[in-house]
XYZ file of C-alpha atoms in Angstrom:
747
model
C 136.876 160.420 86.727
C 137.134 157.395 84.026
C 139.256 157.894 81.409
C 139.043 154.653 79.485
C 135.120 152.876 79.148
C 135.130 149.439 77.742
C 132.028 149.120 76.306
C 130.601 145.049 75.332
C 128.375 145.085 72.418
C 126.125 142.119 70.375
C 123.722 144.051 69.268
C 120.746 143.142 71.270
C 118.156 145.955 73.287
C 120.555 146.078 76.054
C 123.694 146.227 74.375
C 122.073 149.301 72.554
C 121.761 150.948 75.917
C 124.664 150.424 76.671
C 125.333 153.075 74.146
C 123.875 155.525 75.162
C 125.281 156.000 78.519
C 128.669 155.056 77.894
C 128.892 158.374 75.008
C 127.479 160.066 77.823
C 129.403 159.369 80.474
C 132.597 159.925 77.663
C 131.099 163.159 77.383
C 130.429 163.986 80.943
C 134.257 162.547 81.657
C 136.205 163.389 78.202
C 136.704 159.323 78.767
C 138.251 156.687 75.629
C 135.491 154.310 74.004
C 136.911 150.454 73.022
C 133.921 148.509 71.688
C 134.025 145.148 71.673
C 133.061 141.826 70.564
C 133.114 137.867 70.664
C 131.889 135.930 68.012
C 133.228 131.972 68.683
C 135.021 131.047 65.126
C 136.962 128.385 66.843
C 133.782 126.861 68.447
C 132.386 127.039 64.579
C 133.933 125.541 63.186
C 134.440 122.609 65.354
C 131.314 121.509 65.603
C 130.692 121.640 62.356
C 133.307 119.026 62.237
C 131.816 116.719 64.149
C 128.698 117.204 62.041
C 130.130 116.199 58.996
C 128.879 112.249 59.467
C 125.478 113.433 59.903
C 125.593 115.054 56.033
C 123.705 114.044 52.900
C 124.869 111.373 50.938
C 125.738 113.623 47.831
C 127.826 115.816 50.886
C 130.377 113.309 51.555
C 131.924 111.981 49.239
C 136.719 113.489 49.130
C 136.156 116.413 46.541
C 132.582 117.955 47.518
C 133.459 117.200 51.363
C 136.501 119.137 50.839
C 134.372 122.286 48.986
C 132.150 122.263 51.487
C 135.145 122.645 54.019
C 136.598 125.238 52.266
C 132.985 127.591 52.143
C 132.727 127.285 55.629
C 135.940 128.544 56.857
C 135.040 131.326 54.668
C 131.858 131.769 56.151
C 132.635 131.160 59.565
C 136.683 133.295 59.047
C 135.165 135.854 57.034
C 131.578 135.728 58.413
C 132.182 136.427 61.099
C 134.306 138.464 61.623
C 132.610 140.751 59.214
C 129.128 140.383 61.622
C 131.145 141.683 64.826
C 132.375 144.507 62.669
C 128.298 145.958 61.507
C 127.457 145.766 65.234
C 130.657 147.537 66.200
C 129.967 150.610 63.125
C 126.603 151.470 64.614
C 129.036 152.870 67.511
C 131.543 154.023 65.890
C 129.423 155.904 63.435
C 128.059 157.394 66.446
C 130.895 158.018 68.511
C 131.782 159.981 65.280
C 128.849 162.336 64.573
C 129.525 163.181 68.389
C 133.373 163.822 68.489
C 133.830 161.152 70.632
C 137.480 158.605 69.926
C 136.395 155.988 69.706
C 138.250 151.839 69.060
C 136.899 148.696 67.644
C 138.044 145.297 69.190
C 136.438 141.287 67.762
C 137.946 138.400 69.628
C 137.298 134.572 68.954
C 136.460 132.658 71.336
C 134.153 132.224 75.282
C 132.708 135.613 75.445
C 133.249 135.808 78.635
C 136.873 134.380 78.771
C 137.323 136.935 75.800
C 135.695 139.966 77.772
C 137.778 138.784 81.193
C 141.243 138.683 79.635
C 140.931 141.928 77.787
C 139.760 144.051 81.046
C 142.900 142.560 82.954
C 145.665 142.947 80.938
C 144.162 147.117 79.287
C 144.013 149.939 81.638
C 139.845 150.122 81.484
C 138.518 151.829 84.222
C 134.713 151.595 83.997
C 133.659 148.397 82.035
C 129.813 149.470 80.578
C 127.943 145.697 79.647
C 124.123 144.695 79.882
C 121.710 142.968 81.883
C 121.492 140.515 79.024
C 122.062 139.778 75.837
C 121.022 138.122 72.562
C 120.239 135.030 75.125
C 117.778 136.804 77.363
C 115.740 133.887 78.265
C 112.539 134.558 80.047
C 112.461 135.470 84.421
C 115.890 135.959 84.189
C 117.197 138.598 85.997
C 120.686 138.753 84.767
C 122.898 137.195 81.712
C 125.792 134.689 82.666
C 128.071 136.592 80.192
C 127.954 139.849 82.374
C 127.389 138.260 86.003
C 130.741 135.360 84.905
C 132.710 138.705 83.458
C 131.701 140.809 86.876
C 132.992 137.937 89.183
C 137.022 138.138 87.291
C 137.090 141.714 86.575
C 138.629 144.343 89.630
C 136.746 147.052 87.993
C 134.549 149.860 87.854
C 131.029 147.857 86.489
C 127.896 148.789 85.763
C 125.167 147.563 84.862
C 122.263 148.435 82.433
C 119.198 147.150 82.896
C 116.590 150.257 81.505
C 115.736 149.811 77.638
C 114.402 152.680 77.325
C 115.190 155.870 74.601
C 117.995 157.367 76.556
C 116.011 160.485 76.108
C 112.874 159.370 77.873
C 115.347 158.579 81.437
C 117.200 161.766 81.373
C 114.696 164.664 80.452
C 111.058 164.944 81.499
C 109.409 162.899 84.029
C 112.246 159.812 84.523
C 114.530 163.361 85.727
C 113.018 163.075 89.595
C 114.128 159.476 90.150
C 116.943 159.347 91.653
C 120.346 158.881 92.090
C 120.736 156.189 95.717
C 124.015 155.056 96.849
C 123.849 152.257 99.145
C 126.595 153.211 102.748
C 127.987 151.272 104.483
C 131.218 152.975 105.875
C 134.173 150.772 102.839
C 137.080 152.962 100.796
C 134.030 151.362 98.248
C 131.079 152.694 98.918
C 132.895 156.294 99.135
C 134.103 155.835 96.335
C 130.473 155.316 94.606
C 129.923 157.737 96.984
C 131.910 160.673 94.717
C 131.250 158.865 91.204
C 126.940 159.476 92.097
C 127.484 163.404 93.168
C 129.148 162.785 90.131
C 125.982 161.102 87.415
C 123.523 163.492 89.613
C 125.044 167.338 88.151
C 125.506 165.880 84.914
C 122.659 163.982 84.439
C 119.716 166.720 86.700
C 118.924 163.854 89.421
C 118.645 163.722 92.926
C 120.951 162.023 95.117
C 119.970 160.223 98.108
C 122.134 157.244 100.146
C 121.266 154.619 101.905
C 121.967 152.737 104.792
C 120.980 149.756 106.766
C 122.574 147.578 109.481
C 120.553 144.871 111.253
C 119.753 144.428 114.760
C 117.779 141.275 114.842
C 120.619 139.134 113.206
C 122.358 137.861 117.091
C 118.955 137.712 118.485
C 117.741 135.141 116.054
C 121.276 133.152 116.045
C 120.938 133.366 119.751
C 118.138 131.736 119.923
C 119.321 129.105 117.653
C 121.940 128.666 119.352
C 119.851 127.984 123.053
C 117.872 125.232 121.309
C 121.189 123.440 120.731
C 123.586 123.862 124.028
C 123.231 121.627 126.498
C 122.918 123.168 130.105
C 125.941 123.461 131.526
C 127.003 125.390 127.660
C 123.420 127.974 127.904
C 125.578 129.099 131.271
C 128.872 129.992 129.738
C 127.202 131.591 127.184
C 125.218 133.830 129.445
C 123.163 134.789 126.877
C 120.710 136.702 129.192
C 123.099 138.818 129.972
C 125.079 139.259 126.211
C 121.317 140.109 125.643
C 121.260 142.689 127.269
C 123.953 144.056 126.715
C 122.965 143.903 123.215
C 119.804 145.631 123.991
C 121.085 148.765 126.382
C 125.115 149.734 124.492
C 126.112 147.596 120.971
C 122.673 147.675 119.366
C 122.794 151.802 119.064
C 126.325 152.151 119.048
C 125.689 150.248 115.368
C 122.262 152.423 114.833
C 125.219 155.368 116.092
C 128.189 153.826 113.466
C 126.145 153.241 110.034
C 124.128 157.419 111.109
C 127.764 158.445 111.303
C 128.588 156.355 107.550
C 125.734 158.602 107.072
C 126.246 161.929 108.155
C 130.156 161.821 106.680
C 128.192 161.233 103.156
C 126.076 164.520 104.111
C 129.516 166.457 104.896
C 131.819 165.244 101.275
C 128.791 166.178 100.190
C 128.368 169.826 101.619
C 131.392 170.169 100.182
C 130.450 169.941 96.737
C 127.884 172.447 97.141
C 125.317 169.025 97.535
C 122.685 168.066 98.749
C 121.668 164.806 100.700
C 118.867 163.263 101.354
C 119.700 160.040 103.409
C 118.242 156.404 104.756
C 118.638 155.272 108.282
C 116.879 151.268 107.884
C 116.766 148.270 110.529
C 116.733 145.137 108.369
C 119.072 143.349 106.106
C 121.010 145.230 104.072
C 119.844 144.118 100.710
C 116.597 143.697 100.784
C 116.271 146.615 103.294
C 118.601 148.729 100.142
C 115.940 146.432 97.532
C 112.709 148.031 99.076
C 114.076 151.293 98.702
C 114.822 151.407 95.493
C 111.806 150.055 94.642
C 109.680 152.275 97.106
C 112.219 155.406 95.190
C 112.289 154.358 91.977
C 115.924 154.854 91.876
C 116.702 155.445 88.577
C 120.951 153.617 89.642
C 121.555 152.310 92.105
C 125.786 152.338 93.700
C 127.551 149.962 95.972
C 130.337 148.468 96.665
C 131.883 145.768 94.445
C 132.345 144.401 98.357
C 131.495 145.887 101.722
C 133.693 146.265 104.496
C 133.343 143.209 105.669
C 134.701 141.384 102.690
C 138.434 139.929 103.028
C 139.963 142.114 99.963
C 140.794 139.352 97.328
C 135.953 138.387 97.779
C 135.420 138.712 94.221
C 132.266 139.860 95.176
C 130.087 140.130 98.270
C 126.247 138.795 98.961
C 124.682 141.585 99.277
C 125.581 143.665 95.682
C 125.327 140.531 94.523
C 122.135 140.248 95.351
C 120.541 143.748 94.752
C 122.621 143.684 91.499
C 120.479 140.858 90.568
C 116.990 141.886 92.769
C 117.621 145.788 91.607
C 115.003 147.124 88.858
C 117.156 149.589 88.044
C 120.489 150.402 86.201
C 123.569 149.149 89.041
C 127.007 150.796 89.101
C 129.495 148.357 91.261
C 132.394 150.045 93.203
C 135.474 149.119 92.780
C 137.918 151.838 93.114
C 138.815 153.406 97.353
C 137.760 156.789 99.417
C 138.366 157.212 102.321
C 137.272 160.500 103.941
C 139.114 163.319 104.995
C 136.604 164.415 107.980
C 136.549 162.239 110.590
C 133.542 159.648 111.087
C 133.292 159.518 114.620
C 130.532 162.051 115.698
C 133.175 165.459 117.037
C 132.790 165.142 120.804
C 132.119 168.347 122.353
C 131.456 167.035 126.232
C 134.315 167.260 129.045
C 135.595 164.331 131.415
C 137.441 164.999 134.422
C 140.685 164.040 135.210
C 138.647 161.488 137.646
C 136.449 160.606 134.826
C 139.268 159.333 132.686
C 141.123 157.588 135.328
C 138.477 155.546 136.227
C 137.626 154.477 132.849
C 141.461 153.675 132.861
C 140.941 150.755 135.698
C 138.566 149.551 132.633
C 140.731 146.819 129.972
C 141.291 147.427 127.239
C 139.527 144.848 125.608
C 136.376 146.562 126.813
C 136.813 150.104 127.036
C 135.377 151.494 123.850
C 132.419 150.143 124.573
C 132.459 151.171 128.233
C 133.267 154.807 127.329
C 130.275 154.853 124.482
C 127.766 153.604 126.686
C 128.821 156.175 129.559
C 128.476 158.753 126.098
C 125.337 157.816 124.807
C 123.873 157.934 128.579
C 125.956 161.535 129.306
C 124.407 162.603 125.653
C 120.862 161.811 126.333
C 120.239 163.393 129.455
C 121.541 167.011 127.922
C 125.296 166.392 130.552
C 128.407 168.378 129.045
C 130.373 167.273 131.992
C 131.043 163.718 132.745
C 131.820 163.057 136.166
C 132.609 159.586 138.299
C 128.828 159.930 139.049
C 127.299 160.587 135.983
C 129.734 157.033 135.279
C 128.016 155.418 138.288
C 124.897 156.234 136.714
C 125.087 155.508 134.378
C 126.243 152.190 133.850
C 123.787 151.210 136.872
C 121.182 152.657 134.029
C 122.780 151.149 131.123
C 124.269 147.311 131.902
C 122.986 144.212 133.131
C 123.543 143.095 136.856
C 127.252 142.418 136.293
C 128.438 143.248 133.127
C 129.759 146.382 135.347
C 131.926 143.732 137.608
C 132.793 142.629 133.802
C 133.929 146.049 132.544
C 136.402 147.021 135.957
C 134.066 148.634 136.676
C 132.501 149.238 140.898
C 128.770 150.946 140.025
C 125.843 150.938 142.064
C 123.279 150.077 140.907
C 119.937 151.522 141.488
C 117.021 149.691 142.297
C 113.660 150.233 139.936
C 111.504 148.587 138.048
C 111.444 148.389 134.358
C 107.776 147.488 133.943
C 107.012 151.528 135.018
C 109.638 152.713 133.124
C 108.229 156.007 130.507
C 109.619 154.462 126.896
C 110.334 157.295 124.146
C 110.755 156.624 120.654
C 112.168 158.681 117.779
C 110.564 160.144 114.764
C 113.533 160.295 112.831
C 115.157 157.111 113.585
C 114.302 154.680 115.762
C 115.823 155.004 118.429
C 114.582 153.739 122.033
C 115.150 155.181 125.023
C 113.989 154.295 128.583
C 114.626 156.047 131.970
C 113.581 160.615 131.301
C 112.806 162.142 128.191
C 116.708 162.686 126.336
C 117.131 166.362 124.565
C 119.817 164.669 121.736
C 118.668 161.584 120.198
C 122.157 160.553 120.054
C 121.601 158.336 116.127
C 121.063 160.712 114.228
C 121.432 163.759 116.661
C 117.504 164.994 116.572
C 116.462 167.631 119.803
C 114.235 165.675 122.464
C 111.381 167.519 120.564
C 111.456 164.255 117.979
C 111.169 161.196 121.408
C 107.204 160.458 121.584
C 107.013 158.712 124.613
C 104.604 155.179 124.215
C 101.400 155.261 125.875
C 101.799 151.326 127.858
C 98.274 151.600 129.230
C 96.579 152.101 126.027
C 98.551 149.743 123.933
C 98.021 146.722 126.928
C 94.163 148.306 127.002
C 94.322 147.138 123.005
C 96.246 143.540 123.961
C 93.008 143.457 125.908
C 90.631 143.190 123.002
C 91.950 141.675 120.596
C 91.087 137.711 121.830
C 93.290 135.372 124.695
C 97.075 136.309 126.265
C 99.410 132.805 124.670
C 102.493 133.218 127.452
C 105.688 132.141 126.332
C 109.265 132.262 127.496
C 112.489 133.370 125.212
C 115.501 131.822 125.189
C 117.158 133.758 127.557
C 114.249 133.560 129.969
C 112.260 136.952 129.564
C 108.295 136.491 129.296
C 105.957 137.941 126.322
C 102.325 137.928 126.189
C 101.305 137.731 122.416
C 97.968 137.922 121.807
C 95.991 135.990 119.674
C 94.881 138.265 116.695
C 98.844 138.536 116.484
C 99.387 135.367 116.694
C 98.005 135.310 114.127
C 99.289 137.386 112.163
C 102.898 135.942 112.257
C 101.201 132.891 110.858
C 100.657 134.997 107.710
C 104.200 134.895 107.464
C 105.535 132.044 105.314
C 107.038 129.551 107.768
C 110.723 128.270 108.487
C 113.187 131.587 108.295
C 111.099 133.954 106.951
C 108.928 132.908 109.860
C 112.147 132.652 112.527
C 113.287 135.700 110.951
C 109.788 138.284 111.566
C 109.715 136.657 115.630
C 113.456 137.866 116.476
C 111.894 140.519 115.085
C 109.116 141.168 116.972
C 110.250 140.122 120.001
C 113.289 142.072 119.862
C 110.868 145.147 119.106
C 108.444 144.483 122.684
C 111.927 144.262 124.243
C 113.526 147.440 123.505
C 110.778 148.676 123.853
C 109.987 146.874 127.760
C 106.067 145.870 126.363
C 105.054 143.140 128.442
C 102.165 142.591 125.426
C 103.232 141.805 121.352
C 99.924 143.190 120.351
C 98.469 142.617 115.836
C 99.647 146.243 115.401
C 103.160 145.808 116.528
C 103.438 142.024 114.755
C 102.477 143.974 111.205
C 104.607 146.876 110.828
C 107.682 144.329 111.409
C 105.673 142.171 108.388
C 105.201 145.609 106.372
C 108.913 146.496 106.790
C 109.765 142.679 106.486
C 107.845 142.361 102.960
C 107.878 145.537 101.561
C 103.645 144.830 101.599
C 101.197 147.857 102.508
C 99.981 146.802 105.850
C 96.418 147.106 103.889
C 97.529 143.912 101.752
C 98.672 142.057 104.883
C 95.554 142.890 106.386
C 93.500 141.785 103.950
C 94.562 138.062 103.564
C 94.125 137.339 107.292
C 90.603 136.572 108.369
C 89.001 138.587 110.221
C 87.910 139.163 114.145
C 89.303 135.509 114.616
C 91.249 136.308 117.565
C 88.305 137.347 119.098
C 86.352 134.026 118.183
C 88.766 132.586 119.115
C 88.897 134.184 123.217
C 84.734 133.444 123.286
C 85.975 130.230 122.450
C 88.119 130.056 125.299
C 86.213 131.453 127.573
C 82.694 129.413 126.617
C 85.008 126.190 127.108
C 87.157 127.063 129.910
C 89.708 126.203 128.814
C 93.919 126.694 129.578
C 95.552 128.372 126.658
C 98.917 126.000 125.584
C 101.512 126.769 123.616
C 104.246 125.216 121.623
C 107.808 127.034 121.935
C 109.954 126.648 118.462
C 111.969 123.844 119.776
C 109.040 121.170 120.709
C 107.435 122.116 117.767
C 110.758 120.466 116.213
C 110.785 117.830 118.017
C 106.854 116.819 117.312
C 107.852 116.210 113.661
C 110.407 113.768 114.367
C 106.890 112.390 114.757
C 104.138 110.455 111.278
C 103.156 113.221 110.034
C 98.719 113.451 110.228
C 96.888 110.816 112.717
C 99.257 110.336 114.447
C 101.682 113.710 114.543
C 98.339 115.545 115.329
C 96.971 112.611 118.121
C 100.463 112.790 119.712
C 99.997 117.627 120.000
C 96.791 116.013 121.265
C 97.705 113.551 123.956
C 100.243 116.111 125.086
C 98.429 119.543 124.987
C 95.938 117.463 127.102
C 98.279 116.471 129.236
C 100.194 119.872 130.318
C 96.766 121.253 130.762
C 96.433 118.538 133.390
C 99.379 118.914 134.824
C 98.741 123.074 134.724
C 101.841 124.115 132.172
C 101.142 126.906 130.310
C 103.665 125.939 128.239
C 105.152 123.043 125.881
C 108.515 122.597 125.903
C 111.310 120.016 124.846
C 111.259 118.553 128.327
C 107.403 118.281 128.938
C 107.439 116.483 125.986
C 110.053 114.134 126.766
C 108.305 113.685 130.056
C 105.047 112.355 128.538
C 106.925 110.132 126.209
C 108.138 108.440 128.390
C 105.057 107.558 130.214
C 104.230 106.276 126.837
C 107.625 104.357 126.989
C 106.275 103.289 130.256
C 103.646 101.739 128.870
C 104.377 100.856 124.898
C 106.700 98.418 126.571
C 104.566 96.249 128.408
C 102.721 95.878 125.390
C 104.855 93.460 122.529
C 103.057 91.820 119.063
C 101.070 88.593 119.600
C 99.723 88.506 116.066
C 101.293 87.980 112.850
C 102.212 91.428 110.837
C 102.264 91.079 106.934
C 105.596 93.110 105.626
C 103.485 96.016 104.638
C 101.174 96.577 108.041
C 105.459 95.209 109.403
C 107.655 98.038 108.089
C 104.770 101.619 108.077
C 104.734 100.357 112.437
C 107.645 100.797 112.225
C 107.679 103.535 111.406
C 106.171 104.870 113.857
C 108.508 106.410 116.965
C 109.099 103.384 119.389
C 107.872 104.560 122.798
C 104.498 104.805 121.089
C 105.003 101.475 118.586
C 103.833 98.994 121.469
C 100.805 100.820 122.088
C 99.497 101.402 117.728
C 100.207 97.517 117.091
C 98.048 96.597 119.991
C 95.375 99.203 118.662
C 96.146 97.817 115.412
C 95.256 94.343 116.217
C 92.516 94.455 118.044
C 90.828 96.119 114.703
C 92.994 93.480 113.089
C 90.325 91.086 115.321
C 87.351 92.738 114.770
C 88.046 92.269 110.829
C 87.653 88.240 111.736
C 91.222 87.885 109.861
C 94.099 86.645 111.633
C 97.388 87.838 110.843
C 97.590 92.188 110.952
C 97.116 93.385 107.230
C 97.617 97.088 105.521
C 93.655 96.699 105.385
C 93.410 96.336 109.445
C 96.814 99.445 109.425
C 94.248 101.154 107.175
C 91.811 100.870 109.358
C 92.329 101.493 112.104
C 93.621 105.289 111.528
C 90.422 106.460 109.227
C 89.319 105.281 112.794
C 91.149 106.978 114.702
C 90.844 109.955 112.609
C 87.023 109.464 112.219
C 85.706 109.699 116.326
C 88.865 111.466 117.755
C 89.390 109.005 119.551
C 92.841 106.358 120.364
C 92.227 104.048 122.810
C 89.818 100.652 122.438
C 90.318 100.610 126.035
C 88.299 103.812 126.149
C 85.876 103.671 124.046
C 85.597 99.186 123.269
C 83.608 98.743 120.824
C 84.806 101.805 118.233
C 85.908 98.755 116.014
C 83.018 97.354 115.605
C 80.245 97.861 113.069
C 83.045 99.703 111.468
C 82.512 100.068 107.365
C 85.922 98.615 105.502
C 87.651 100.800 103.865
C 84.501 102.384 100.832
C 87.857 103.740 97.976
C 89.937 101.670 95.521
C 91.594 103.411 93.177
C 93.093 101.618 89.346
C 96.051 101.880 88.213
C 96.797 104.683 87.063
C 95.024 106.444 89.401
C 97.554 105.022 92.230
C 100.661 104.983 89.285
C 99.455 108.887 89.403
C 99.842 109.208 92.833
C 103.346 107.332 93.530
C 104.953 110.673 90.599
C 104.003 112.723 93.957
C 106.808 113.239 95.769
C 107.011 110.589 99.560
C 106.895 114.134 101.386
C 103.276 115.513 100.339
C 102.064 111.774 99.073
C 99.875 110.812 101.986
C 98.817 114.431 102.071
C 97.517 114.187 98.541
C 95.895 110.732 98.412
C 93.668 111.513 101.756
C 92.455 115.264 100.244
C 92.008 113.173 96.411
C 89.466 110.358 98.645
C 88.237 112.693 100.793
C 87.127 114.683 97.413
C 85.653 111.068 96.059
C 83.773 109.920 100.090
C 82.596 114.162 99.452
C 80.693 112.918 95.989
C 79.567 110.106 96.342
C 83.102 108.520 94.138
C 83.892 104.229 96.080
C 87.206 104.776 93.072
C 89.584 106.843 92.169
C 90.059 106.990 88.572
C 92.879 109.439 87.016
C 90.158 111.996 86.291
C 88.650 112.335 89.659
C 91.665 112.622 90.705
C 92.093 115.370 88.477
C 88.868 117.462 89.546
C 90.250 116.806 92.600
C 92.495 118.210 91.458
C 90.823 121.508 90.560
C 88.755 121.631 93.071
C 91.285 122.141 96.091
C 93.605 125.103 93.924
C 96.807 122.643 93.875
């Protein structure tokens, strides 16, 4: 355990907590303690010389200036040194009372640089630093000095975050707060487990371990790749076969690997006579560990400075860096290594016949391990104790996608079956999903068959019928999934962008693994709750009640078909200017989809409609003179519809009885389209007649304020203010009206 503990001090609250923690560790380990403070004497001296010209005249007389220099040098040389010693004297006195060996060190220079230099040139095996120092800023997650030091040393580092008195942290109610160790199979994480066992025993704390694997990442990446690959490239990549391989083999393998890390941890703890509570979680590692730490009200989180996938010369792994910042409890980053003496792989209790072994030898080396594990999993779930050639044929026929077995060198007979009709069983312990017959044992957590619950698909489908209209969608690899209106609405509660794409990928993945043809609100809520750490009740409270039923009734009343836009089509639509033009384009394309009996808007369908518009737009050319401002605005319109839009604006200008197109004509045409919902005056010939001019004007001050709004939201802000002004009878928008509109909208 630790022999020499290094404690940088600065007289802050966190610094005082570092003294408490380091002394407790020294008492438990017999380690020597070294206190350090760095002062900036050289920097102060340089700054004083730079500021001499600002001194009052009477101090700039040469004799007086020399006197001030000597006074300042004495203050810097002796004063800062005395302050530094006083910081260290506090710890020295406490160590003396406790009978602990203590050494003082002070340095003049840049704080983090001197600390790093001393650590790297000394034999300390633990550094204890406060998360914040004297210069702490409200809202900061971690101080700059601590962060810089962590990145530049390769020694175990304890980041002290809590400042309650030590007795409160280790006695009474706090005794039940656990030490949590993050295990990922790296030597650093197992070293952390050893330290965790020692600290749990010394401070009377419960010990827990958590492991996280991410079965959703590849699905999200596949989806993203599919959007940019050409058809030829997609055929080479074989998305369908890749995804089926993950769902049937690789995802379960990942779960089993990380569960095995926890099992090894249990064996190590058992050998020390300790109880280790373990948790396996699916998702992004730092996010799930962070949520778990909060849920368990952890006292200390221990994780390796780098993880299983990191290069050995990396300063800190991304998951550890995020946790170092975000975890609300003390964090110990371990740099030491420990290779467990127990075999990480589960002991094999299944026998292979000679024929089966020879059969597996025919499989190419690069996939033999995957194939062997897949057969073992299949056999264990069905209670086989001997694997024969027949078992291999049956397992490969059940597990692998068409063609995958052949690619592995296994000629098998694939039984015909209807996957949608297969029973699906979910392990109550770890969430592992199995299709077909009820397993006798979980291959991930080794729970007995009784731990599996059979999914009632009929009940799920029945519930789906009460959640509004169904929207069918095709995934990147051609699988059809239906979403209920309420499920889609729940998904929309997730912030747009990456968080929503990630949530959607997780939901689709769960539905596919469980062979559910329809995604319900319950499945979505479960995924959101797990991903955000927010309770289902809180999420539900933010969603409109029974809006899905209203959507269903509205669709039934109007007899309209629901048209679903794929993410790729939505991305294509974003190239159209925001506002009415984009919404008009969406409506026209959706109507085109319904007219052609399409239920899904894809990029191909969007392009088809664009070509139709382009053919009509090419026949139309500008016939009037355009002012530069109006011309600049029309040139923002995509070229495939620019001709048609220009024609409509010119018609509006003629109705306004002006001989050239102005910005006002563009505004009026746009306002008419927005109010009427009609675009082509050929359909509504009188749509520009008797339409009032723009009745709202802006003062110069108001317009100037509007220009300060970022460009990408300026037009939205303009429309919001104009709408407020019109609703309240204002014809002129002033700065005061802008403020009132902003207050009402909550912006």
